[in-house]
PDB file of C-alpha atoms in Angstrom:
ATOM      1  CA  UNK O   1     201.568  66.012  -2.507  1.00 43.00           C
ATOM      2  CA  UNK O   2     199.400  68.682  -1.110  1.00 43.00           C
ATOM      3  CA  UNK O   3     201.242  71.503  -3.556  1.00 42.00           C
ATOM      4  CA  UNK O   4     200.139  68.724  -6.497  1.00 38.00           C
ATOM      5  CA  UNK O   5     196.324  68.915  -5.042  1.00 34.00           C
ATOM      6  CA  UNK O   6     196.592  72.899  -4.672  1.00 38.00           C
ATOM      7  CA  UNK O   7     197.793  73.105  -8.049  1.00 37.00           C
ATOM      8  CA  UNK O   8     195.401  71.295  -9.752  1.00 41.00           C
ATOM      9  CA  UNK O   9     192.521  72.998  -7.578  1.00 38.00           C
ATOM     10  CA  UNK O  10     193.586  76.336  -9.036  1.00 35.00           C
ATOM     11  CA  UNK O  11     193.885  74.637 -12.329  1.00 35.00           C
ATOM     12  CA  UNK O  12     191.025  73.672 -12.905  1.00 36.00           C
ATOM     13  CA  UNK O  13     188.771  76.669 -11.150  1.00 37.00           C
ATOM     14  CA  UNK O  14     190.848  78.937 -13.977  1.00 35.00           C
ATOM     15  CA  UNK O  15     190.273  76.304 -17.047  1.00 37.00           C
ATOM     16  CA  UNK O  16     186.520  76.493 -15.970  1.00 39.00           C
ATOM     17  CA  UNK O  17     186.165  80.616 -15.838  1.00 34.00           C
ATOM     18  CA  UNK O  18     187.432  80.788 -18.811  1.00 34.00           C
ATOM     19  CA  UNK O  19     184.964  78.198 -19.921  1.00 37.00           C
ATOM     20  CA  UNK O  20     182.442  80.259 -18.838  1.00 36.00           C
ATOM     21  CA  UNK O  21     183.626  83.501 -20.524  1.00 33.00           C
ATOM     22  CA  UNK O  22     184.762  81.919 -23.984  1.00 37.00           C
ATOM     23  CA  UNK O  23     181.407  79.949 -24.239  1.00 43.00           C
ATOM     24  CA  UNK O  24     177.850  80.452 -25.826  1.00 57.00           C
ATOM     25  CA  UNK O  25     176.085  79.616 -22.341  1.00 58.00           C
ATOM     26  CA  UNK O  26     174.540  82.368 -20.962  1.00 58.00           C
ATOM     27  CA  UNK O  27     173.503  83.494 -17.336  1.00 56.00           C
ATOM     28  CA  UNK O  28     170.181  81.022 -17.574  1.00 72.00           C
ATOM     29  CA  UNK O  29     171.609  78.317 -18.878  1.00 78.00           C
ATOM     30  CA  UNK O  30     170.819  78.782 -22.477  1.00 91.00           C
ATOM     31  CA  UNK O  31     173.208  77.946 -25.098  1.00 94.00           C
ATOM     32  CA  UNK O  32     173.108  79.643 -28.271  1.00 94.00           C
ATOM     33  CA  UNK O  33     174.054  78.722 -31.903  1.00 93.00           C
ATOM     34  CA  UNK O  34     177.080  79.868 -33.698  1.00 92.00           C
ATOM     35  CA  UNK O  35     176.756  80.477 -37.212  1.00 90.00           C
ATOM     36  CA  UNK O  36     178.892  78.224 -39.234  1.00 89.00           C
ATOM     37  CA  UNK O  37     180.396  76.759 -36.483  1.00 91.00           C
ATOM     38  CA  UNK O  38     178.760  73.731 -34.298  1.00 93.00           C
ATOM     39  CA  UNK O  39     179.143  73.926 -30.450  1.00 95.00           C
ATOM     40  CA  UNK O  40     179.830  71.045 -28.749  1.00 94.00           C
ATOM     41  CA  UNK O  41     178.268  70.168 -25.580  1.00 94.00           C
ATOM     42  CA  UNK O  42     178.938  67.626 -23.276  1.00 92.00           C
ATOM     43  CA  UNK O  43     175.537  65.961 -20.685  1.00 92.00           C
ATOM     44  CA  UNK O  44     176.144  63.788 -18.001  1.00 91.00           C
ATOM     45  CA  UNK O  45     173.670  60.673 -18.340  1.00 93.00           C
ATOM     46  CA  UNK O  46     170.553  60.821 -17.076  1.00 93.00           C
ATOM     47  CA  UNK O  47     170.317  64.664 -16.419  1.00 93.00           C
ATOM     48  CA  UNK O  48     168.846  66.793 -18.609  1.00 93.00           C
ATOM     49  CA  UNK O  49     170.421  68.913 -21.626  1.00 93.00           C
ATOM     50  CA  UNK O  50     171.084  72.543 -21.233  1.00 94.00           C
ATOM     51  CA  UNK O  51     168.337  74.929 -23.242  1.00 96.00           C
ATOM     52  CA  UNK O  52     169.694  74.884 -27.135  1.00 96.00           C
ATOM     53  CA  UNK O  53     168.514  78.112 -28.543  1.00 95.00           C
ATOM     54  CA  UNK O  54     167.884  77.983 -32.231  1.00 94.00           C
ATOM     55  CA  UNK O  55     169.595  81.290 -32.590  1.00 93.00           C
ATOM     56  CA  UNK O  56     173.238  83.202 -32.099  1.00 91.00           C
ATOM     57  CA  UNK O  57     173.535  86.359 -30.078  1.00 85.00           C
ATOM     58  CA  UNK O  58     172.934  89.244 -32.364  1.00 86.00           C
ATOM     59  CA  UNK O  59     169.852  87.200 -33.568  1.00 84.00           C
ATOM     60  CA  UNK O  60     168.594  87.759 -29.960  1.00 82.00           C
ATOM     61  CA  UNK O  61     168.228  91.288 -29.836  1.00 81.00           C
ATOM     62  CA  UNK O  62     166.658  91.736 -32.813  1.00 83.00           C
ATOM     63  CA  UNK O  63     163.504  91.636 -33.246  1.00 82.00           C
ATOM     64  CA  UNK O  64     162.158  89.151 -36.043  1.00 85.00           C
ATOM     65  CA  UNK O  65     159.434  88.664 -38.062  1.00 87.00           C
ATOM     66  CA  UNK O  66     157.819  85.431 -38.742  1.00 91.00           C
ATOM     67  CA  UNK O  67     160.237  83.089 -37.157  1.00 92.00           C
ATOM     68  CA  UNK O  68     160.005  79.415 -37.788  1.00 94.00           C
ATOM     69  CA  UNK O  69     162.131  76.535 -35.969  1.00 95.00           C
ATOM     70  CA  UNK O  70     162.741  73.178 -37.479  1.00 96.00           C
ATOM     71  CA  UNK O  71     165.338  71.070 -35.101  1.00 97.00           C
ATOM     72  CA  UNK O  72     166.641  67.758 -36.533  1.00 97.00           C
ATOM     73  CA  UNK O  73     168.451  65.046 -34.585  1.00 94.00           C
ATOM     74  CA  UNK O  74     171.058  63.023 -34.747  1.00 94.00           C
ATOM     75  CA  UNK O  75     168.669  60.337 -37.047  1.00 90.00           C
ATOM     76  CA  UNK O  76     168.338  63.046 -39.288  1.00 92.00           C
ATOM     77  CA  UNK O  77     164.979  62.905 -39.039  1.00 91.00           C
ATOM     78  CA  UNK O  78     162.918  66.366 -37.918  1.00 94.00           C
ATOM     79  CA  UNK O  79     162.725  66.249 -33.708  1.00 93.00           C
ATOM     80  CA  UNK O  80     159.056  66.384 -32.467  1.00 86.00           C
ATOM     81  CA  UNK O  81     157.968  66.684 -28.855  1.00 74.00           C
ATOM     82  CA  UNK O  82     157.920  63.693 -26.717  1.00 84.00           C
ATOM     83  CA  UNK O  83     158.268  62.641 -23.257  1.00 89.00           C
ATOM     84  CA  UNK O  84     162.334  62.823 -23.551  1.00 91.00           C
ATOM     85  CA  UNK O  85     162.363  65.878 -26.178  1.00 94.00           C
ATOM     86  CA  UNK O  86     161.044  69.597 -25.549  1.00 95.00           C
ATOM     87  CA  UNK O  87     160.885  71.781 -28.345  1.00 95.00           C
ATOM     88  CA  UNK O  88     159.573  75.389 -26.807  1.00 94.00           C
ATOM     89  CA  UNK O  89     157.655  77.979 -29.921  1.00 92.00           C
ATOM     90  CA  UNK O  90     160.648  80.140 -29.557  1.00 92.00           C
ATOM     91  CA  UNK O  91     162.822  77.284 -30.946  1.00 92.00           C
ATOM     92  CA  UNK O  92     164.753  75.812 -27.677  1.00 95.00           C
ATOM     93  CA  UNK O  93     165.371  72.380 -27.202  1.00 96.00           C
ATOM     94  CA  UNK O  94     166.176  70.096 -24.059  1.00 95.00           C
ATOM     95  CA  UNK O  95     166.651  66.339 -23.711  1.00 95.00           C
ATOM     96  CA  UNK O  96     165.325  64.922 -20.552  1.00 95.00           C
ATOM     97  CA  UNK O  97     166.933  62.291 -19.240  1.00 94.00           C
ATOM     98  CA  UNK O  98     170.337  62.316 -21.848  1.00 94.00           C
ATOM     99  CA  UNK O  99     171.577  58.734 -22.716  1.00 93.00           C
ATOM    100  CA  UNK O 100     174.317  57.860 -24.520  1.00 92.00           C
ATOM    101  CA  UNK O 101     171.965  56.689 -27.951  1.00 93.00           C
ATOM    102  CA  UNK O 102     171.072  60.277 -28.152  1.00 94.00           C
ATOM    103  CA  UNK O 103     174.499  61.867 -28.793  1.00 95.00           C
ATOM    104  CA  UNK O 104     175.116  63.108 -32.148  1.00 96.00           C
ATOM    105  CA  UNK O 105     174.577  66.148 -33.750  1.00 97.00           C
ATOM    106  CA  UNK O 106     171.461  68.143 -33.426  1.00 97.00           C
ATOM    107  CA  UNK O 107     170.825  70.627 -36.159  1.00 97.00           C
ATOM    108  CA  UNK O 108     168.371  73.788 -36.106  1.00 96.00           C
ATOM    109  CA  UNK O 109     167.378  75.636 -38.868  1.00 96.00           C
ATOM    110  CA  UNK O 110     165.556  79.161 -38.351  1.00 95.00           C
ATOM    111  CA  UNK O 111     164.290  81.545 -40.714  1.00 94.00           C
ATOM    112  CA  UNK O 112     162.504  84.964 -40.461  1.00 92.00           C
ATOM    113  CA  UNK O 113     161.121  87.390 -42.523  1.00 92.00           C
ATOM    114  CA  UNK O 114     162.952  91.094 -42.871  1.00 88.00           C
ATOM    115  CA  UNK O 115     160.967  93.912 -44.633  1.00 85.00           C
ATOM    116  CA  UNK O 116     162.234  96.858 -45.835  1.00 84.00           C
ATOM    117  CA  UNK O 117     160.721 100.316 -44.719  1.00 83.00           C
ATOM    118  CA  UNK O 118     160.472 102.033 -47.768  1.00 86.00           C
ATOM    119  CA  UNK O 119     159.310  99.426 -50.040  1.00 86.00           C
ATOM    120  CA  UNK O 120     157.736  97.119 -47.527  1.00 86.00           C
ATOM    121  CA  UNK O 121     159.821  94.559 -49.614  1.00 89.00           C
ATOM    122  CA  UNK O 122     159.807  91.318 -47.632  1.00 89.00           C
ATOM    123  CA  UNK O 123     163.051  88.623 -48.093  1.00 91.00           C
ATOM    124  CA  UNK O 124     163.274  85.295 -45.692  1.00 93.00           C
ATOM    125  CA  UNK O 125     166.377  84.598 -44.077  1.00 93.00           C
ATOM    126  CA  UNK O 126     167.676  81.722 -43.159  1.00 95.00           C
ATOM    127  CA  UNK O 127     169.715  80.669 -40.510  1.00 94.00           C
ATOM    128  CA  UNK O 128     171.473  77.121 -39.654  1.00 96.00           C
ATOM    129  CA  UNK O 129     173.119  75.787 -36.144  1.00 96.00           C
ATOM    130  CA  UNK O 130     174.597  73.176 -35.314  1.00 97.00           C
ATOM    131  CA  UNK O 131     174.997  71.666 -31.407  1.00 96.00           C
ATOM    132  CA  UNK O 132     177.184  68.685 -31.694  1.00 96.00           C
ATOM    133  CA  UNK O 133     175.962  66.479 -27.918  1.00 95.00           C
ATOM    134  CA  UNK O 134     178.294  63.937 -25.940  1.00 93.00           C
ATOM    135  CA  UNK O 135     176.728  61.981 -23.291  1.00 91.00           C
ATOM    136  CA  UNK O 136     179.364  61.415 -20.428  1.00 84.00           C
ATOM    137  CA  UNK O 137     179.474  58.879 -17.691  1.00 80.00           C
ATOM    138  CA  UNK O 138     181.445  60.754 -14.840  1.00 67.00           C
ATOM    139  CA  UNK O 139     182.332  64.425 -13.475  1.00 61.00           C
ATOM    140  CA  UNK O 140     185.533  64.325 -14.701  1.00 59.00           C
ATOM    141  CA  UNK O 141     186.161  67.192 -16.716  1.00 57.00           C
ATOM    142  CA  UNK O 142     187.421  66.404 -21.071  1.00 52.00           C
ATOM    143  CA  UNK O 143     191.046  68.420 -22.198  1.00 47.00           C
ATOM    144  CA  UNK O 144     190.884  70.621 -24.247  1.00 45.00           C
ATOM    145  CA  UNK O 145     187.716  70.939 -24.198  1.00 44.00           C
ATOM    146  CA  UNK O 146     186.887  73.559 -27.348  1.00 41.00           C
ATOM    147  CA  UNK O 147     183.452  74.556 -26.926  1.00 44.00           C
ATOM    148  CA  UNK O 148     181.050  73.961 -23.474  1.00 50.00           C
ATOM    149  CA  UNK O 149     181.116  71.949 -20.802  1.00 47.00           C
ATOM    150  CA  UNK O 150     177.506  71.363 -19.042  1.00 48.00           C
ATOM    151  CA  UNK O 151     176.903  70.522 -15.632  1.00 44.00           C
ATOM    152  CA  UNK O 152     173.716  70.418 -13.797  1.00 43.00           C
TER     153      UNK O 152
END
């Protein structure tokens, strides 16, 4: 019995490194987009969501020009600020107080401006991500679990 216990112990501590090196979730918490693929993310209830940032990596150390943020929820209706959503003017997004209504998939679009030295020849990009939320009820961790696992 206790080999069983051990065993799963170790288990699980390695499934959840490699969590942790495989995922979009940085140092701070953040979670970034992946172009053309959505990340899935799962909340406990009633804590809040991780920080979605409306942007991948490489789109982070750049720097951009004119950025604009429009978040939609799983309504499919644009997300505004409220008492439950947070929408920051660099385009991150947390749910306070995650219940299981607001699971579904959140989408971000972001677009930016890129000029070109010689000319000074502007073109907008644009950029979409998707963050696909689960509410769920316990601790217990979800096999296989493909994207991020969140944890406050």
């Amino acid at each position: 019995m206790r080999a069983w216990v051990l065993l799963s112990a170790v288990l699980w501590y390695l499934t959840g490194v490699g969590w942790q090196r495989n995922s979009e979730r940085t140092e701070k918490g953040f979670i970034y987009g992946k172009p053309g693929h959505p990340v899935k993310v799962y909340v406990k209830l009633h804590h809040n969501s991780p920080v979605l940032v409306c942007m991948d990596f490489k789109l982070a150390e750049k720097e951009t020009v004119d950025p604009t943020y429009l978040w939609v929820g799983p309504n499919e209706k644009p997300l505004t600020g409220s008492n439950r959503i947070n929408i920051t003017n660099t385009g991150k997004l947390t749910v306070k107080d995650f219940l299981e209504p607001l699971s579904g998939l959140y989408t971000c679009s972001f677009s930016y401006k890129t000029i070109k030295a010689e000319t000074q020849e502007e073109k907008v990009v644009k950029q979409r991500y998707d963050f696909m939320i689960f509410g769920k009820r316990s601790n217990r961790r979800i096999f296989p679990e493909p994207s991020i696992y969140f944890q406050p």
